[in-house]
Short mmCIF file of N, CA and C in Angstrom, two decimals:
data_model
loop_
_atom_site.label_atom_id
_atom_site.label_comp_id
_atom_site.label_asym_id
_atom_site.label_seq_id
_atom_site.Cartn_x
_atom_site.Cartn_y
_atom_site.Cartn_z
N MET A 27 114.33 97.96 130.52
CA MET A 27 114.17 99.35 129.98
C MET A 27 112.84 99.99 130.51
N ALA A 28 112.80 101.24 131.00
CA ALA A 28 111.79 101.70 131.84
C ALA A 28 110.66 101.95 131.09
N PHE A 29 110.78 102.19 129.79
CA PHE A 29 109.42 102.66 128.83
C PHE A 29 108.64 101.20 128.35
N LEU A 30 109.32 100.10 128.68
CA LEU A 30 108.45 98.91 128.19
C LEU A 30 107.47 98.54 129.16
N ARG A 31 106.33 98.08 128.67
CA ARG A 31 105.08 97.59 129.51
C ARG A 31 105.29 96.31 129.81
N ASP A 32 104.69 95.76 130.81
CA ASP A 32 104.61 94.38 130.82
C ASP A 32 104.22 93.39 129.69
N THR A 33 103.21 93.97 129.07
CA THR A 33 102.85 93.21 127.80
C THR A 33 103.66 93.26 126.44
N ASP A 34 104.78 94.36 126.44
CA ASP A 34 105.53 94.54 125.41
C ASP A 34 106.52 93.41 125.32
N PRO A 35 107.23 93.38 124.16
CA PRO A 35 108.13 92.52 123.86
C PRO A 35 109.45 92.57 124.76
N SER A 36 110.15 91.67 124.92
CA SER A 36 111.23 91.81 125.78
C SER A 36 112.39 92.57 124.99
N PRO A 37 113.22 93.00 125.74
CA PRO A 37 114.40 94.02 125.21
C PRO A 37 115.10 93.16 123.95
N ARG A 38 115.38 92.04 124.17
CA ARG A 38 116.04 91.18 123.12
C ARG A 38 115.11 91.05 121.91
N GLU A 39 113.56 91.06 122.04
CA GLU A 39 112.87 90.92 120.91
C GLU A 39 112.53 92.17 120.15
N LEU A 40 112.97 93.47 120.69
CA LEU A 40 112.79 94.54 120.02
C LEU A 40 112.97 94.83 118.68
N PHE A 41 114.22 94.02 118.29
CA PHE A 41 114.99 94.39 116.87
C PHE A 41 114.63 93.29 116.09
N LEU A 42 113.50 92.45 116.35
CA LEU A 42 113.03 91.31 115.44
C LEU A 42 112.44 92.32 114.39
N PRO A 43 112.30 91.86 112.92
CA PRO A 43 112.16 92.59 111.79
C PRO A 43 110.41 92.68 111.94
N ALA A 44 109.79 91.61 112.39
CA ALA A 44 108.37 92.16 112.49
C ALA A 44 107.93 93.22 113.60
N ILE A 45 108.81 93.02 114.83
CA ILE A 45 108.44 94.11 115.64
C ILE A 45 109.05 95.51 115.41
N LEU A 46 110.07 95.41 114.60
CA LEU A 46 110.70 96.87 114.10
C LEU A 46 109.81 97.50 112.97
N VAL A 47 109.05 96.63 112.10
CA VAL A 47 108.18 97.23 111.08
C VAL A 47 106.83 97.49 111.81
N GLY A 48 106.27 96.59 112.82
CA GLY A 48 104.85 96.87 113.29
C GLY A 48 104.83 98.20 114.16
N SER A 49 106.22 98.35 114.95
CA SER A 49 106.11 99.44 115.79
C SER A 49 106.72 100.84 114.92
N LEU A 50 106.81 100.87 113.77
CA LEU A 50 107.37 101.74 112.99
C LEU A 50 108.61 102.40 113.48
N GLY A 51 109.53 101.51 113.49
CA GLY A 51 110.96 101.82 113.95
C GLY A 51 111.09 102.19 115.43
N LEU A 52 110.17 101.62 116.23
CA LEU A 52 110.02 101.56 117.74
C LEU A 52 109.59 102.69 117.99
N SER A 53 108.87 103.44 117.59
CA SER A 53 108.06 104.59 117.64
C SER A 53 106.90 104.31 118.54
N GLY A 54 106.40 103.08 118.37
CA GLY A 54 105.28 102.49 119.09
C GLY A 54 105.57 102.41 120.69
N PHE A 55 106.79 102.49 120.91
CA PHE A 55 107.19 102.09 122.26
C PHE A 55 107.61 103.29 123.04
N VAL A 56 106.93 104.56 122.57
CA VAL A 56 107.14 105.66 123.31
C VAL A 56 106.14 105.49 125.01
N PRO A 57 106.43 106.26 125.83
CA PRO A 57 105.58 105.76 127.21
C PRO A 57 104.00 106.11 127.09
N ARG A 58 103.64 107.26 126.43
CA ARG A 58 102.55 107.60 126.25
C ARG A 58 101.93 107.81 124.73
N ALA A 59 100.52 107.72 124.63
CA ALA A 59 100.11 108.12 123.06
C ALA A 59 100.67 107.55 122.09
N ARG A 60 100.73 106.15 122.11
CA ARG A 60 101.53 105.17 121.33
C ARG A 60 101.08 105.65 119.82
N GLY A 61 99.88 105.34 119.72
CA GLY A 61 99.09 105.57 118.21
C GLY A 61 99.51 106.63 117.63
N THR A 62 99.32 108.10 118.58
CA THR A 62 99.67 109.16 118.10
C THR A 62 100.99 109.39 117.68
N ALA A 63 102.07 108.75 118.57
CA ALA A 63 103.43 108.77 118.39
C ALA A 63 103.77 108.11 116.89
N GLY A 64 103.27 106.97 116.52
CA GLY A 64 103.37 106.48 115.26
C GLY A 64 102.87 107.22 114.19
N THR A 65 101.56 107.88 114.32
CA THR A 65 100.99 108.38 113.25
C THR A 65 101.82 109.91 113.17
N ALA A 66 102.64 110.19 114.01
CA ALA A 66 103.35 111.48 113.99
C ALA A 66 104.50 111.04 113.04
N VAL A 67 105.09 109.98 113.22
CA VAL A 67 106.33 109.72 112.14
C VAL A 67 105.64 109.77 110.81
N CYS A 68 104.37 109.17 110.71
CA CYS A 68 103.89 109.34 109.39
C CYS A 68 103.55 110.79 108.84
N LEU A 69 103.17 111.47 109.88
CA LEU A 69 102.87 112.75 109.48
C LEU A 69 104.30 113.67 109.11
N LEU A 70 105.32 113.10 109.59
CA LEU A 70 106.68 113.64 109.35
C LEU A 70 107.13 113.15 107.77
N VAL A 71 106.62 112.03 107.52
CA VAL A 71 106.75 111.69 106.13
C VAL A 71 106.09 112.14 105.22
N GLY A 72 104.71 112.28 105.65
CA GLY A 72 103.85 113.38 104.57
C GLY A 72 104.39 114.65 104.40
N LEU A 73 104.88 115.39 105.34
CA LEU A 73 105.32 116.52 105.33
C LEU A 73 106.57 116.64 104.49
N GLY A 74 107.32 115.90 104.74
CA GLY A 74 108.55 115.38 103.83
C GLY A 74 108.29 115.47 102.58
N LEU A 75 107.31 114.50 102.26
CA LEU A 75 106.94 114.40 100.71
C LEU A 75 106.35 115.54 100.08
N PHE A 76 105.74 116.27 100.68
CA PHE A 76 105.01 117.75 100.39
C PHE A 76 106.19 118.71 100.10
N VAL A 77 107.25 118.80 101.01
CA VAL A 77 108.39 119.92 100.85
C VAL A 77 109.23 119.52 99.50
N VAL A 78 109.33 118.09 99.47
CA VAL A 78 110.24 117.89 98.27
C VAL A 78 109.10 117.55 96.76
N ASP A 79 107.85 117.97 97.15
CA ASP A 79 107.10 117.89 95.97
C ASP A 79 106.81 116.63 95.27
N LEU A 80 107.02 115.78 96.28
CA LEU A 80 106.61 114.24 95.88
C LEU A 80 105.40 113.78 96.19
N HIS A 81 104.62 114.72 96.69
CA HIS A 81 103.40 114.11 97.10
C HIS A 81 102.40 113.71 96.29
N ALA A 82 102.15 114.32 95.11
CA ALA A 82 101.06 114.09 93.97
C ALA A 82 101.04 112.61 93.76
N GLY A 83 100.01 111.91 93.80
CA GLY A 83 99.64 110.53 93.36
C GLY A 83 100.25 109.61 94.21
N LEU A 84 101.14 109.93 95.20
CA LEU A 84 101.97 108.76 96.29
C LEU A 84 100.97 108.30 97.15
N TRP A 85 99.96 108.99 97.64
CA TRP A 85 99.22 108.50 99.04
C TRP A 85 98.63 107.30 98.77
N LEU A 86 97.85 107.01 97.91
CA LEU A 86 97.11 105.63 97.79
C LEU A 86 98.15 104.59 97.49
N PRO A 87 99.17 104.64 96.67
CA PRO A 87 100.10 103.61 96.65
C PRO A 87 100.79 103.35 98.07
N LEU A 88 101.04 104.36 98.72
CA LEU A 88 101.65 104.43 100.11
C LEU A 88 100.93 103.83 100.97
N ALA A 89 99.46 104.32 101.07
CA ALA A 89 98.32 103.53 102.06
C ALA A 89 98.31 102.03 101.66
N ALA A 90 98.35 101.68 100.47
CA ALA A 90 98.14 100.20 100.20
C ALA A 90 99.31 99.43 100.56
N ALA A 91 100.59 100.05 100.27
CA ALA A 91 101.87 99.20 100.79
C ALA A 91 102.03 99.56 102.06
N THR A 92 101.63 100.21 102.82
CA THR A 92 101.68 100.32 104.39
C THR A 92 100.78 99.32 105.06
N ALA A 93 99.42 99.26 104.29
CA ALA A 93 98.38 98.14 104.77
C ALA A 93 98.94 96.93 104.43
N ALA A 94 99.54 96.65 103.54
CA ALA A 94 100.14 95.10 103.28
C ALA A 94 101.26 94.99 104.16
N PHE A 95 102.08 95.90 104.55
CA PHE A 95 103.02 95.39 105.42
C PHE A 95 102.58 95.45 106.81
N SER A 96 101.46 96.03 107.14
CA SER A 96 101.01 95.99 108.48
C SER A 96 100.25 94.79 108.61
N TRP A 97 99.65 94.25 107.72
CA TRP A 97 98.78 92.92 107.84
C TRP A 97 99.91 91.91 107.87
N ILE A 98 100.91 91.93 107.10
CA ILE A 98 101.98 90.90 107.15
C ILE A 98 102.62 90.89 108.55
N ALA A 99 103.13 92.17 109.04
CA ALA A 99 104.00 92.01 110.10
C ALA A 99 102.91 91.97 111.30
N GLY A 100 101.58 92.09 111.22
CA GLY A 100 100.73 91.76 112.25
C GLY A 100 100.67 90.49 112.42
N SER A 101 100.40 89.61 111.32
CA SER A 101 100.36 88.16 111.56
C SER A 101 101.53 87.72 112.09
N GLN A 102 102.75 88.10 111.70
CA GLN A 102 103.97 87.80 112.45
C GLN A 102 104.16 87.75 113.96
N VAL A 103 103.59 89.02 114.33
CA VAL A 103 103.48 89.55 115.68
C VAL A 103 102.63 88.59 116.25
N LEU A 104 101.37 88.41 115.90
CA LEU A 104 100.26 87.88 116.60
C LEU A 104 100.78 86.11 116.75
N ARG A 105 101.49 85.72 115.70
CA ARG A 105 101.89 84.47 115.72
C ARG A 105 102.80 84.20 116.83
N ARG A 106 103.66 85.07 117.12
CA ARG A 106 104.60 85.07 118.23
C ARG A 106 104.25 85.39 119.62
N LEU A 107 103.27 86.15 119.80
CA LEU A 107 102.39 86.76 120.99
C LEU A 107 100.99 86.59 120.90
N PRO A 108 100.64 85.28 120.90
CA PRO A 108 99.25 85.14 120.67
C PRO A 108 98.21 85.35 121.84
N ASP A 109 98.75 85.82 123.02
CA ASP A 109 98.04 86.36 124.01
C ASP A 109 97.70 87.79 123.78
N LEU A 110 98.16 88.63 123.00
CA LEU A 110 98.02 89.93 122.62
C LEU A 110 96.84 89.93 121.53
N LYS A 111 95.96 90.85 121.75
CA LYS A 111 94.79 91.16 120.73
C LYS A 111 95.08 92.08 119.81
N ASP A 112 95.34 93.21 120.43
CA ASP A 112 96.02 94.37 119.40
C ASP A 112 96.89 95.15 120.46
N PRO A 113 98.22 94.88 120.55
CA PRO A 113 99.38 95.36 121.10
C PRO A 113 99.47 97.07 120.85
N SER A 114 99.59 97.51 121.96
CA SER A 114 99.45 99.20 121.74
C SER A 114 100.73 99.56 121.11
N TRP A 115 101.82 98.96 121.04
CA TRP A 115 103.13 99.28 120.45
C TRP A 115 103.12 98.98 119.02
N PHE A 116 102.10 98.38 118.61
CA PHE A 116 101.84 97.96 117.13
C PHE A 116 101.26 99.22 116.09
N VAL A 117 102.07 100.01 115.81
CA VAL A 117 101.39 101.31 115.18
C VAL A 117 101.53 101.19 113.70
N MET A 118 101.96 100.03 113.02
CA MET A 118 101.71 100.13 111.54
C MET A 118 100.34 100.45 111.09
N ASP A 119 99.42 99.92 111.79
CA ASP A 119 98.15 99.94 111.30
C ASP A 119 97.60 101.44 111.30
N GLU A 120 98.20 102.27 112.38
CA GLU A 120 97.88 103.54 112.22
C GLU A 120 98.51 104.24 111.07
N ALA A 121 99.75 104.01 110.60
CA ALA A 121 100.46 104.32 109.44
C ALA A 121 99.37 104.19 108.27
N ALA A 122 98.71 102.89 108.18
CA ALA A 122 97.86 102.35 107.06
C ALA A 122 96.48 103.34 107.07
N GLY A 123 96.06 103.68 108.19
CA GLY A 123 94.78 104.41 108.27
C GLY A 123 95.00 105.99 107.82
N TYR A 124 96.10 106.43 108.62
CA TYR A 124 96.51 107.82 108.35
C TYR A 124 96.81 108.07 106.69
N PHE A 125 97.66 107.27 106.28
CA PHE A 125 97.89 107.25 104.88
C PHE A 125 96.76 107.08 103.60
N LEU A 126 95.90 106.19 104.41
CA LEU A 126 94.60 106.01 103.43
C LEU A 126 93.77 107.49 103.61
N THR A 127 93.73 108.18 104.88
CA THR A 127 93.14 109.52 104.70
C THR A 127 93.59 110.41 103.73
N LEU A 128 95.11 110.44 103.79
CA LEU A 128 95.88 111.35 102.70
C LEU A 128 95.61 110.85 101.32
N GLY A 129 95.31 109.66 101.10
CA GLY A 129 95.07 109.37 99.69
C GLY A 129 93.60 109.60 99.47
N LEU A 130 92.72 109.33 100.07
CA LEU A 130 91.36 109.69 99.77
C LEU A 130 91.34 111.24 99.63
N LEU A 131 91.91 112.21 100.50
CA LEU A 131 91.89 113.45 100.35
C LEU A 131 92.76 113.92 99.02
N ARG A 132 93.60 113.24 98.72
CA ARG A 132 94.47 113.62 97.54
C ARG A 132 95.14 115.08 98.22
N ALA A 133 95.80 114.69 99.48
CA ALA A 133 96.39 115.72 100.21
C ALA A 133 97.51 116.60 99.43
N ASP A 134 97.14 117.76 98.88
CA ASP A 134 98.15 118.33 98.19
C ASP A 134 98.41 119.83 98.92
N SER A 135 98.35 119.81 100.15
CA SER A 135 98.64 121.12 100.90
C SER A 135 98.69 120.74 102.57
N LEU A 136 99.36 121.52 103.00
CA LEU A 136 99.86 121.43 104.50
C LEU A 136 98.46 121.41 105.22
N LEU A 137 97.51 122.28 104.82
CA LEU A 137 96.18 122.05 105.61
C LEU A 137 95.58 120.70 105.55
N ALA A 138 95.48 120.11 104.18
CA ALA A 138 95.10 118.88 104.11
C ALA A 138 95.79 117.75 105.21
N ILE A 139 97.17 117.87 104.94
CA ILE A 139 97.91 117.09 105.71
C ILE A 139 97.67 116.99 107.12
N LEU A 140 97.65 118.26 107.67
CA LEU A 140 97.39 118.44 109.07
C LEU A 140 95.91 118.12 109.48
N ALA A 141 95.04 118.69 108.60
CA ALA A 141 93.78 118.13 108.92
C ALA A 141 93.38 116.78 108.92
N GLY A 142 94.19 116.06 108.09
CA GLY A 142 94.01 114.57 108.04
C GLY A 142 94.37 113.82 109.12
N PHE A 143 95.66 114.47 109.75
CA PHE A 143 96.50 113.90 110.90
C PHE A 143 95.40 114.19 112.02
N LEU A 144 94.75 115.22 112.29
CA LEU A 144 93.80 115.47 113.29
C LEU A 144 92.77 114.86 113.29
N THR A 145 91.98 114.69 112.16
CA THR A 145 90.70 113.98 112.03
C THR A 145 90.99 112.77 112.41
N PHE A 146 92.20 111.94 111.56
CA PHE A 146 92.46 110.49 111.62
C PHE A 146 92.52 110.07 113.22
N ARG A 147 93.42 110.87 113.98
CA ARG A 147 93.67 110.59 115.28
C ARG A 147 92.29 110.54 116.11
N PHE A 148 91.45 111.56 115.89
CA PHE A 148 90.18 111.72 116.50
C PHE A 148 89.33 110.37 116.44
N TYR A 149 89.25 109.99 115.17
CA TYR A 149 88.52 108.80 114.79
C TYR A 149 88.98 107.60 115.63
N ASP A 150 90.41 107.52 115.36
CA ASP A 150 91.19 106.21 115.83
C ASP A 150 91.24 106.26 117.49
N ILE A 151 91.21 107.47 118.04
CA ILE A 151 90.96 107.26 119.61
C ILE A 151 89.71 107.38 119.98
N ALA A 152 88.78 107.90 119.40
CA ALA A 152 87.11 107.93 119.88
C ALA A 152 86.47 106.57 119.47
N LYS A 153 86.89 106.10 118.35
CA LYS A 153 86.33 104.99 117.69
C LYS A 153 84.84 104.97 117.85
N PRO A 154 84.26 105.97 117.23
CA PRO A 154 82.64 105.87 116.97
C PRO A 154 82.41 104.84 116.27
N TRP A 155 80.83 104.48 116.14
CA TRP A 155 80.33 103.53 115.23
C TRP A 155 80.82 104.19 113.88
N PRO A 156 81.05 103.32 112.99
CA PRO A 156 81.35 101.92 112.76
C PRO A 156 82.86 101.52 113.02
N VAL A 157 83.52 102.33 113.54
CA VAL A 157 85.05 101.94 113.70
C VAL A 157 85.26 101.05 114.64
N ARG A 158 84.71 101.17 116.06
CA ARG A 158 84.87 100.27 117.03
C ARG A 158 84.07 98.70 116.62
N SER A 159 83.23 98.46 115.70
CA SER A 159 82.73 97.28 115.25
C SER A 159 83.90 96.57 114.35
N PHE A 160 84.72 97.19 113.61
CA PHE A 160 85.72 96.72 113.30
C PHE A 160 86.78 95.82 114.00
N GLU A 161 86.98 96.29 115.14
CA GLU A 161 87.82 95.57 116.28
C GLU A 161 87.57 94.19 116.51
N ARG A 162 86.25 93.90 116.11
CA ARG A 162 85.68 92.62 116.54
C ARG A 162 86.43 91.44 115.60
N ILE A 163 86.81 91.98 114.34
CA ILE A 163 87.21 91.02 113.52
C ILE A 163 88.59 90.38 113.87
N PRO A 164 88.48 89.17 113.91
CA PRO A 164 89.70 88.44 114.82
C PRO A 164 91.18 88.73 114.05
N GLY A 165 92.25 88.49 114.52
CA GLY A 165 93.51 88.44 114.07
C GLY A 165 94.06 89.54 113.80
N SER A 166 95.03 89.76 112.54
CA SER A 166 95.63 91.01 112.19
C SER A 166 94.81 91.64 111.23
N LEU A 167 93.74 90.91 110.53
CA LEU A 167 92.77 91.84 109.87
C LEU A 167 91.94 93.00 110.75
N GLY A 168 91.63 92.58 111.82
CA GLY A 168 90.96 93.30 113.10
C GLY A 168 91.62 94.56 113.30
N ILE A 169 93.03 94.03 113.57
CA ILE A 169 93.84 95.14 114.11
C ILE A 169 94.03 96.23 113.17
N LEU A 170 93.78 95.95 111.69
CA LEU A 170 94.03 96.96 110.48
C LEU A 170 92.83 97.47 110.16
N ALA A 171 91.69 96.81 110.34
CA ALA A 171 90.26 97.02 109.72
C ALA A 171 89.88 98.31 110.41
N ASP A 172 90.09 98.62 111.67
CA ASP A 172 89.37 99.86 112.49
C ASP A 172 90.24 101.07 112.02
N ASP A 173 91.47 100.78 111.86
CA ASP A 173 92.26 101.96 111.33
C ASP A 173 91.82 102.35 110.10
N LEU A 174 91.41 101.54 109.19
CA LEU A 174 91.14 101.72 107.80
C LEU A 174 89.90 102.54 107.82
N ALA A 175 88.85 102.06 108.86
CA ALA A 175 87.60 102.47 108.95
C ALA A 175 87.52 104.19 109.43
N ALA A 176 88.62 104.35 110.47
CA ALA A 176 88.94 105.59 110.94
C ALA A 176 89.36 106.44 109.89
N GLY A 177 90.27 106.06 108.81
CA GLY A 177 90.77 106.69 107.88
C GLY A 177 89.91 107.30 107.02
N VAL A 178 88.85 106.26 106.58
CA VAL A 178 87.75 106.66 105.71
C VAL A 178 87.05 107.79 106.33
N LEU A 179 86.71 107.64 107.70
CA LEU A 179 85.80 108.50 108.16
C LEU A 179 86.46 110.09 108.38
N ALA A 180 87.80 109.78 108.53
CA ALA A 180 88.61 111.10 108.74
C ALA A 180 88.51 112.01 107.37
N ALA A 181 88.64 111.19 106.19
CA ALA A 181 88.61 111.73 104.98
C ALA A 181 86.99 112.33 104.74
N TRP A 182 86.23 111.74 105.11
CA TRP A 182 84.77 112.06 104.77
C TRP A 182 84.34 113.31 105.63
N THR A 183 84.92 113.41 106.85
CA THR A 183 84.73 114.61 107.79
C THR A 183 85.58 115.74 107.05
N CYS A 184 86.56 115.50 106.78
CA CYS A 184 87.48 116.58 105.71
C CYS A 184 86.60 117.32 104.60
N PHE A 185 86.30 116.11 103.73
CA PHE A 185 85.47 116.53 102.80
C PHE A 185 83.97 117.21 103.17
N ALA A 186 83.33 116.70 104.21
CA ALA A 186 82.20 117.57 104.48
C ALA A 186 82.69 118.92 105.15
N VAL A 187 83.53 119.34 105.96
CA VAL A 187 83.80 120.52 106.39
C VAL A 187 84.32 121.49 105.27
N THR A 188 84.88 120.80 104.26
CA THR A 188 85.33 121.71 103.11
C THR A 188 84.15 122.30 102.05
N ALA A 189 83.13 121.14 102.10
CA ALA A 189 81.85 121.39 101.21
C ALA A 189 81.19 122.44 101.99
N ILE A 190 80.99 122.22 103.26
CA ILE A 190 79.98 123.23 104.28
C ILE A 190 80.56 124.63 104.11
N SER A 191 81.76 124.75 104.32
CA SER A 191 82.50 126.03 104.48
C SER A 191 82.73 126.56 102.88
N SER A 192 82.70 125.98 102.05
CA SER A 192 82.66 126.33 100.82
C SER A 192 81.28 127.11 100.35
N ALA A 193 80.25 126.21 100.87
CA ALA A 193 78.93 126.64 100.64
C ALA A 193 78.53 127.86 101.55
N LEU A 194 79.29 128.08 102.55
CA LEU A 194 78.80 129.28 103.44
C LEU A 194 79.67 130.76 102.97
N VAL A 195 80.81 130.38 102.01
CA VAL A 195 81.49 131.60 101.51
C VAL A 195 80.69 132.27 100.30
#
């Protein structure tokens, strides 16, 4: 399969449960910007929950459940592929970080959902201090921790921008 990289699982392994979950239904196998693709799947989930008005109060439990699944799937993947530190196709950790951002924001508007997406992706890609320091944690906890840190910083940034813009008006 042309979209697979040398470090990706073989085509036979793509449909193993841990890989399906860890790649968010194979969204982590797009050719470029895999983390953004995985987070975009979560953006669609967030928009869908908003449209059907089921968003209120769901973000923190969704973030917690996603984080738990991420950690479990991450452990399974790392056990099968011990040479990989943080495989690029494993995007369930991005889901946990983005949903944490939305949970902390109590995202109740399209603007909050989109701002959360953009700020989370910024921090997840740029990895400023202290986000990068969490990558040093070994195993699946390290894979997850940097994305949770990016999620916290993204929410903090959205709060700060809102507070500053409110003070200026």
